[in-house]
CSV table of C-alpha atoms in Angstrom, one decimal:
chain,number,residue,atom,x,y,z
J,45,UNK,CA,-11.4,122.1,45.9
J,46,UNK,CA,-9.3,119.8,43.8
J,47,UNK,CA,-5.8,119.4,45.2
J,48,UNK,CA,-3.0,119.8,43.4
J,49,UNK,CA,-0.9,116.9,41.8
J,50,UNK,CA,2.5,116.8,41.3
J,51,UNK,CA,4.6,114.2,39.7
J,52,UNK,CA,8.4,114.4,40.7
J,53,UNK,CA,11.5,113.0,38.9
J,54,UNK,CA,14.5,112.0,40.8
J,55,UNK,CA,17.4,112.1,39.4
J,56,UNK,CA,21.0,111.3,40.0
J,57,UNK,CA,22.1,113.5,42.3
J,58,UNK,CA,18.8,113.1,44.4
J,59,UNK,CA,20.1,109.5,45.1
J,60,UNK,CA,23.6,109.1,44.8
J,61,UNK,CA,25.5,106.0,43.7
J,62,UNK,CA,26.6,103.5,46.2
J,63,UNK,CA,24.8,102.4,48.7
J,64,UNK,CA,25.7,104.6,51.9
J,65,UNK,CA,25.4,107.6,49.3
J,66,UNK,CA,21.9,106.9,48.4
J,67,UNK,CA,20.6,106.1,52.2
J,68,UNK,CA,22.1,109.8,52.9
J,69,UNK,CA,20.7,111.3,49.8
J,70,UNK,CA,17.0,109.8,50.6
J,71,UNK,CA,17.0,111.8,53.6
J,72,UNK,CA,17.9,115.3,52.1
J,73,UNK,CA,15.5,114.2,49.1
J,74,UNK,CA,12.8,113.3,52.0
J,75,UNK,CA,13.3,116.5,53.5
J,76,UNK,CA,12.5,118.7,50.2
J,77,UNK,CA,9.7,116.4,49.2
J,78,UNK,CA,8.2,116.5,53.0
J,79,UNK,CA,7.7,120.5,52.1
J,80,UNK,CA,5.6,120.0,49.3
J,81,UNK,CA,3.2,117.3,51.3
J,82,UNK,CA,2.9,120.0,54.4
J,83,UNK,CA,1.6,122.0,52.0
J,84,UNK,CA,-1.1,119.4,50.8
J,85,UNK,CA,-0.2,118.6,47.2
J,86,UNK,CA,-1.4,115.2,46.2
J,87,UNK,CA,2.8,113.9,45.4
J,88,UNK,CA,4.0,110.6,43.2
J,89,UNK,CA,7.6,110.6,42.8
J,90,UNK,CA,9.5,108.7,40.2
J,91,UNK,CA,13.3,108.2,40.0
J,92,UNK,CA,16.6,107.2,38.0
J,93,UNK,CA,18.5,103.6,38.8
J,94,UNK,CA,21.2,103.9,36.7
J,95,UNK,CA,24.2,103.1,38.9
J,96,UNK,CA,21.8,101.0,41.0
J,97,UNK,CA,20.7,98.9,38.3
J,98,UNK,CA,24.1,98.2,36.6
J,99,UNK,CA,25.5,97.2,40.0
J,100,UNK,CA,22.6,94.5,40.0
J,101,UNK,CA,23.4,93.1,36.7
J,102,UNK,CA,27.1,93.6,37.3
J,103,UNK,CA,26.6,91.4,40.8
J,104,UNK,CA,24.3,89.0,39.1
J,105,UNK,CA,26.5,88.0,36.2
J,106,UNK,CA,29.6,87.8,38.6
J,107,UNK,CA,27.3,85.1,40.1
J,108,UNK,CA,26.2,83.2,37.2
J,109,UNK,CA,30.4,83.1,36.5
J,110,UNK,CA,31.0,81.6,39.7
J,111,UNK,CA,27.7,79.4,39.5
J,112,UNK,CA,27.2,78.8,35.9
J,113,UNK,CA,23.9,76.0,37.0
J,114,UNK,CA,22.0,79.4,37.4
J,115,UNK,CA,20.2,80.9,35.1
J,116,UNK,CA,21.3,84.7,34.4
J,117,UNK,CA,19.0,87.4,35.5
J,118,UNK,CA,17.2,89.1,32.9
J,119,UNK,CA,17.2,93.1,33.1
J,120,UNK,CA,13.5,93.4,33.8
J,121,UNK,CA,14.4,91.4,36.7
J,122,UNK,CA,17.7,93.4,37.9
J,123,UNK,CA,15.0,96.4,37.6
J,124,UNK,CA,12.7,95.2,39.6
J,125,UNK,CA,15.3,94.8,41.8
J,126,UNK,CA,16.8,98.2,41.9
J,127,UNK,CA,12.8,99.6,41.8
J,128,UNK,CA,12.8,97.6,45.4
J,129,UNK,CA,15.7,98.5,47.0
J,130,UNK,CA,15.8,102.4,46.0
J,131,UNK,CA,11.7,102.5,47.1
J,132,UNK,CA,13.0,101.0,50.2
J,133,UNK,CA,15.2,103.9,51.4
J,134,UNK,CA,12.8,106.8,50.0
J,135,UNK,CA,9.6,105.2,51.2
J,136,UNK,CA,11.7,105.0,54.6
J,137,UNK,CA,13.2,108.3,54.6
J,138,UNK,CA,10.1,110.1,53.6
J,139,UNK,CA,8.2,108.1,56.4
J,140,UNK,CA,10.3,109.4,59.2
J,141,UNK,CA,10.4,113.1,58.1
J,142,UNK,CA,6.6,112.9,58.0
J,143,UNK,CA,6.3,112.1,61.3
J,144,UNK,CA,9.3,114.1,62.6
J,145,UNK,CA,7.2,117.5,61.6
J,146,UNK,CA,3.6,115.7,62.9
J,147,UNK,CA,2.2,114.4,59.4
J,148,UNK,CA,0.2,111.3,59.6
J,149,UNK,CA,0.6,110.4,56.0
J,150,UNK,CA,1.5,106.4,54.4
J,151,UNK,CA,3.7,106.2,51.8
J,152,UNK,CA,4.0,103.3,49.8
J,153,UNK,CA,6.8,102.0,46.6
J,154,UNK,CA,5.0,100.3,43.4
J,155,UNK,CA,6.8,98.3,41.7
J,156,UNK,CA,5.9,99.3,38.1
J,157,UNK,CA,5.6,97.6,35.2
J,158,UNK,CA,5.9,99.9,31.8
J,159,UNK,CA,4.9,98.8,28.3
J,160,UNK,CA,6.8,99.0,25.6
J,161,UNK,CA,6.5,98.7,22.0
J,162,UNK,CA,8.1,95.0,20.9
J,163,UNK,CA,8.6,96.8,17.5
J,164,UNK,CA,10.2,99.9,18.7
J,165,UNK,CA,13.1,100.5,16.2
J,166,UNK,CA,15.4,100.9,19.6
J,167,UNK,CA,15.7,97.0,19.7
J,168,UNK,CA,17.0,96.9,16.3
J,169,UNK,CA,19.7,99.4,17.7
J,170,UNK,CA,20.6,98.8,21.4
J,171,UNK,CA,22.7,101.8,22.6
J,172,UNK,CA,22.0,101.7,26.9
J,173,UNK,CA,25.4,100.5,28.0
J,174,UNK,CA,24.7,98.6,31.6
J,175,UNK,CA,26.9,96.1,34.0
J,176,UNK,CA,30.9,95.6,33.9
J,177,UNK,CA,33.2,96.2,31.3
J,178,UNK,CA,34.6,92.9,29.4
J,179,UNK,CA,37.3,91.4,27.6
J,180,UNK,CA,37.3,90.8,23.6
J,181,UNK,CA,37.0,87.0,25.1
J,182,UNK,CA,34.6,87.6,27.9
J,183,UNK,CA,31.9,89.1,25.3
J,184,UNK,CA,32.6,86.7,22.7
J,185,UNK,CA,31.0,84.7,25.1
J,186,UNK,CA,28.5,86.4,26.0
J,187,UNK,CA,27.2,86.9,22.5
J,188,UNK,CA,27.4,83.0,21.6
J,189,UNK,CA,25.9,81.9,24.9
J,190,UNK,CA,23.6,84.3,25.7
J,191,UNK,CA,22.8,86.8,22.6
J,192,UNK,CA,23.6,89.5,24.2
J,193,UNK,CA,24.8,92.9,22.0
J,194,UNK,CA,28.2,94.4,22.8
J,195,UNK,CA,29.9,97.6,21.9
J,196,UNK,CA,33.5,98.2,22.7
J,197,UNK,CA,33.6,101.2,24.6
J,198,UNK,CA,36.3,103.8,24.1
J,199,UNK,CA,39.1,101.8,24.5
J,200,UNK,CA,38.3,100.4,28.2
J,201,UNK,CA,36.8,97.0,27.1
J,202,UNK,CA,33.4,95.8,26.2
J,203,UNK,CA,30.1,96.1,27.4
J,204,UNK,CA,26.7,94.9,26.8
J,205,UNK,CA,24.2,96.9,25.6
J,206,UNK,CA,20.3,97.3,25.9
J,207,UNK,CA,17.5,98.5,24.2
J,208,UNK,CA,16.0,102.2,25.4
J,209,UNK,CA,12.3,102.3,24.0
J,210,UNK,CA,9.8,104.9,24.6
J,211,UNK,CA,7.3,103.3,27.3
J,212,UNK,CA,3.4,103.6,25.9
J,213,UNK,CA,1.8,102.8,29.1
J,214,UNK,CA,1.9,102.3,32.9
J,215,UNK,CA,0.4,99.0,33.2
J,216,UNK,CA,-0.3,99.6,37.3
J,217,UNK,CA,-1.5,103.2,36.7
J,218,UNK,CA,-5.1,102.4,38.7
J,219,UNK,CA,-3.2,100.9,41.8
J,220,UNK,CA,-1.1,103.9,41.8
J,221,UNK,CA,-4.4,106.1,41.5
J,222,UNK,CA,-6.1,104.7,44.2
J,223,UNK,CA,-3.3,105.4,46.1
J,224,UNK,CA,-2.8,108.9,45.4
J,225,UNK,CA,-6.6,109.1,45.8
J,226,UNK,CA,-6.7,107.8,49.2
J,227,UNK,CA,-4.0,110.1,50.6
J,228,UNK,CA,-0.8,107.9,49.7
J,229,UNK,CA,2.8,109.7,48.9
J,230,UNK,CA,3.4,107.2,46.2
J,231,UNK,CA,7.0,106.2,44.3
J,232,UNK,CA,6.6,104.8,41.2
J,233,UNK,CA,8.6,104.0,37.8
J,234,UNK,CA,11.8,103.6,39.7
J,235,UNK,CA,14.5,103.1,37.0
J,236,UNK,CA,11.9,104.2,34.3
J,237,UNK,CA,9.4,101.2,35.0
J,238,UNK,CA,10.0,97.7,34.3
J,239,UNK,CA,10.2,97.4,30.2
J,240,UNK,CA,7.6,95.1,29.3
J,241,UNK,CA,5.1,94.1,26.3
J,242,UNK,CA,2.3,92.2,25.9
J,243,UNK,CA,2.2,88.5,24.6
J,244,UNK,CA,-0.8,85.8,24.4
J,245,UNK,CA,-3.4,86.5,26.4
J,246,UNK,CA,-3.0,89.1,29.2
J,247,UNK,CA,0.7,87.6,29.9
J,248,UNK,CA,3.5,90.4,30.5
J,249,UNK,CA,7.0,89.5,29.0
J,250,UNK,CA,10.2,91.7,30.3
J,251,UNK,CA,11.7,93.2,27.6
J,252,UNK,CA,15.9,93.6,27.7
J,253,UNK,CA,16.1,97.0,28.0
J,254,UNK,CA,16.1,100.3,29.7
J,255,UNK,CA,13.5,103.0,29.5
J,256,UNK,CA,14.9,106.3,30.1
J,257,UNK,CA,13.4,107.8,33.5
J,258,UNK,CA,12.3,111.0,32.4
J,259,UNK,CA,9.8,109.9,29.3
J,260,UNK,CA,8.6,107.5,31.8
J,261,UNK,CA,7.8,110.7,34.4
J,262,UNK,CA,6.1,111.9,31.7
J,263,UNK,CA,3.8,109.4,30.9
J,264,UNK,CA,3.0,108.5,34.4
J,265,UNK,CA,2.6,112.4,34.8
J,266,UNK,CA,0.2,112.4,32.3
J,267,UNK,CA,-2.3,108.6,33.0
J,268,UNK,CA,-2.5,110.4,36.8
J,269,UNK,CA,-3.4,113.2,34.9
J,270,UNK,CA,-0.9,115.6,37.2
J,271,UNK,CA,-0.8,119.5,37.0
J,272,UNK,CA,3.0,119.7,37.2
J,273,UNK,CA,5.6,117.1,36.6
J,274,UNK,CA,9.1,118.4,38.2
J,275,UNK,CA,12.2,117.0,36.7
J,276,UNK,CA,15.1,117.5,39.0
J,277,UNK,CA,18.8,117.5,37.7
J,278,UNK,CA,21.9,118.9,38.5
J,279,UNK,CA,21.5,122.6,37.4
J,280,UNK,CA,19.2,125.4,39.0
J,281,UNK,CA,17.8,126.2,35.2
J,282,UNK,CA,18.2,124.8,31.7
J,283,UNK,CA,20.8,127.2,29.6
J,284,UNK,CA,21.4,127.6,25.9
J,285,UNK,CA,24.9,127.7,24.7
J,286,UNK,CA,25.7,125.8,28.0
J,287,UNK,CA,29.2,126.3,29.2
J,288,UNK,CA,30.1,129.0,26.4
J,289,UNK,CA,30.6,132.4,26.9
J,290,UNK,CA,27.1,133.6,25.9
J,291,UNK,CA,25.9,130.9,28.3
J,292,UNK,CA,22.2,132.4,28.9
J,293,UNK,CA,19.6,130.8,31.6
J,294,UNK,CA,16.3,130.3,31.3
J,295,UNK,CA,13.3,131.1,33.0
J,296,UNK,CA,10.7,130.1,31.4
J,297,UNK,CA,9.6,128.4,27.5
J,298,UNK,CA,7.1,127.7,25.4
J,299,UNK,CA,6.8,123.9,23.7
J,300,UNK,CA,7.9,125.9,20.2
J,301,UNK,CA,10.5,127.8,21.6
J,302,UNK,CA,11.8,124.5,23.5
J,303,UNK,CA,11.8,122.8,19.9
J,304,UNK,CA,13.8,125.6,17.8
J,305,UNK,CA,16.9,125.3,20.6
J,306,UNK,CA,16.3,121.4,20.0
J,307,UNK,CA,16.8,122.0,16.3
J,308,UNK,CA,19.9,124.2,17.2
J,309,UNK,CA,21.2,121.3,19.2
J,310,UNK,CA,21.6,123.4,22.7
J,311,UNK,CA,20.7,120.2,24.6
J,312,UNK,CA,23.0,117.0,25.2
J,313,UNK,CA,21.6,113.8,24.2
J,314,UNK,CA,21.7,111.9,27.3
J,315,UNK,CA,21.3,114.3,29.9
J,316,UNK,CA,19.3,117.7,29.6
J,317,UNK,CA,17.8,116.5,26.1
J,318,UNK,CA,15.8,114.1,27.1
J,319,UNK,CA,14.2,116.3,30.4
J,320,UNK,CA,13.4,119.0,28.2
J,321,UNK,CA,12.0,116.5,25.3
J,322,UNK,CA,9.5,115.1,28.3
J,323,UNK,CA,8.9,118.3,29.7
J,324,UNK,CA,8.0,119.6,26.4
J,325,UNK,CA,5.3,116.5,25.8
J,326,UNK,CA,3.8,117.0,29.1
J,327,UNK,CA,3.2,120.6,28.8
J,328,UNK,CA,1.7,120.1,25.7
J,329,UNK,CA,-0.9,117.1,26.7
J,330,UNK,CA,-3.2,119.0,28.3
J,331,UNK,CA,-4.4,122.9,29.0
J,332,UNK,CA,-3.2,124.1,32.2
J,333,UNK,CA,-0.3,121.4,32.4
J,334,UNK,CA,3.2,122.9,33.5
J,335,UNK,CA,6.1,121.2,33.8
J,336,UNK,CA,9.7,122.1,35.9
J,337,UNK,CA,13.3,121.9,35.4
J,338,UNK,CA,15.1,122.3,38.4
J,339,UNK,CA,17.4,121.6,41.1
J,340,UNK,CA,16.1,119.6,44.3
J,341,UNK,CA,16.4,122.1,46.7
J,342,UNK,CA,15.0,124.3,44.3
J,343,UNK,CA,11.8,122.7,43.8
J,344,UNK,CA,9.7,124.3,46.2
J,345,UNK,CA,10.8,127.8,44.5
J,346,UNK,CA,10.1,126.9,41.5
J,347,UNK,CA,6.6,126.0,41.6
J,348,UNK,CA,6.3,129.3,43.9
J,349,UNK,CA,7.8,130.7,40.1
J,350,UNK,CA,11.1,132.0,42.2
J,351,UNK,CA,13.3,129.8,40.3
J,352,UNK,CA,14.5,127.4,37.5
J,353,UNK,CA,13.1,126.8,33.9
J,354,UNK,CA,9.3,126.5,33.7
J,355,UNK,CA,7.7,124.9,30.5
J,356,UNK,CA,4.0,125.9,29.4
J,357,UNK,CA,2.2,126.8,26.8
């Protein structure tokens, strides 16, 4: 009998911020994805970066500053970085709850590569703010020298901005299905991959930009061809009218329901949008697919059908 495969999406609060926070946040997230394993589901798990990935870049152009003979680190590299260091701590974390409850099982972190359209009309209109804030002088500067695109943000300075593009493909999508094949607990498209396209040849360039963590999920979800992709966030259920009076919870939808309270605009761009948007596409990619919205320590509930928002057709 074919076991079942889950894809899930860490978010935020399943890795906390600095990094004391996110070594004591790998261990409570070990201990919800170690219940799904016991049971024998074949698990990938995916994850956000965001605070991880602008401390990188933040650290790295402090460097360059200090050091201007160095070359400044592009932002494929500062996520390939953050993929590293994050897959360190879960890979860890998970390991050692494994074997606490008896379960002889390897995990193992890809670093993953994700390609991106070079055309994708989110490079003609960078939005992803990432790294320090700046002075008017600081990212004058950074413009001439280093092309970079700056907004000023709400009063509090400048920032550079990236690029978010859909992703089209996970480019190590057999290494990571050989691995979940051959028994592996495998983390992959930490940060939402590393943004790439392809160039002459067979040569990978890193694009300057950020893909956003959940599309990712759901396009790794579908090239392992998963049965459920679980996107866990900060709430127990996705609501309409969020916050309002007639605040209502929901158990379950359908892709066309999903789409009329995106028409209504019930989801914030940014935050539960997006999860519902990828949710949405993997439910719809295949018959049978089902996808989850839910908190961490909800998750084993909610594929039992106890709890949060289920998405199906």
């Amino acid at each position: 009998m074919k076991k079942k495969r889950i894809v899930i999406a860490l978010g935020h609060d399943a890795l906390g911020t600095t990094l004391p926070e996110q070594q004591a946040a790998a261990k409570k997230t070990a201990k919800a994805i170690a219940d799904f394993v016991k049971e024998d589901y074949q698990i990938i798990i995916s994850h956000s970066n965001g605070p991880q990935v602008g401390m990188i870049h933040t650290a790295m152009s402090e460097f360059c500053k200090i050091y201007p003979e160095y070359t400044a680190t592009p932002m494929s590299v500062c996520s390939a970085m953050s993929q590293g260091y994050i897959g360190y701590d879960l890979q860890n974390a998970l390991r050692e709850e494994l074997l606490d409850r008896g379960i002889q099982k390897g995990v193992a972190t890809v670093l993953t590569q994700v390609e991106v359209d070079p055309n994708d009309e989110a490079f003609h209109n960078p939005t992803k703010p990432i790294g320090a804030f700046m002075t008017k002088e600081e990212a004058d500067k950074m413009v001439s020298e280093r092309g970079y695109n700056v907004i000023e943000d709400a009063g509090r300075g400048y920032r550079r901005v990236v690029a978010s593009p859909r992703p089209q493909s996970i480019i190590e999508i057999q290494s990571i299905r050989d691995m979940v094949e051959a028994g592996l607990v495998v983390v992959a498209c930490g940060g939402g991959g590393i943004p790439v396209y392809k160039t002459e040849g067979h040569h990978l360039k890193g694009a300057a930009a950020v893909i956003d963590k959940d599309f990712a999920s759901c396009v790794l979800a579908q090239q392992v061809e998963a049965d459920t992709l679980i996107i866990l966030t900060a709430v127990e259920k996705v609501a309409i009218n969020f916050g309002k009076p007639d605040e209502k919870w929901l158990d379950s939808l359908t892709p066309d329901e999903a789409r009329k309270y995106i028409g209504e605009g019930h989801f914030a761009p940014g935050s539960m949008l997006p999860k519902v948007e990828a949710a949405v596409e993997f439910a719809e990619s295949a018959p049978g697919r089902s996808a989850l919205i839910t908190l961490l320590e909800k998750a084993k509930d909610g594929v039992a059908g106890k709890t949060g928002t289920a998405i199906h057709q």
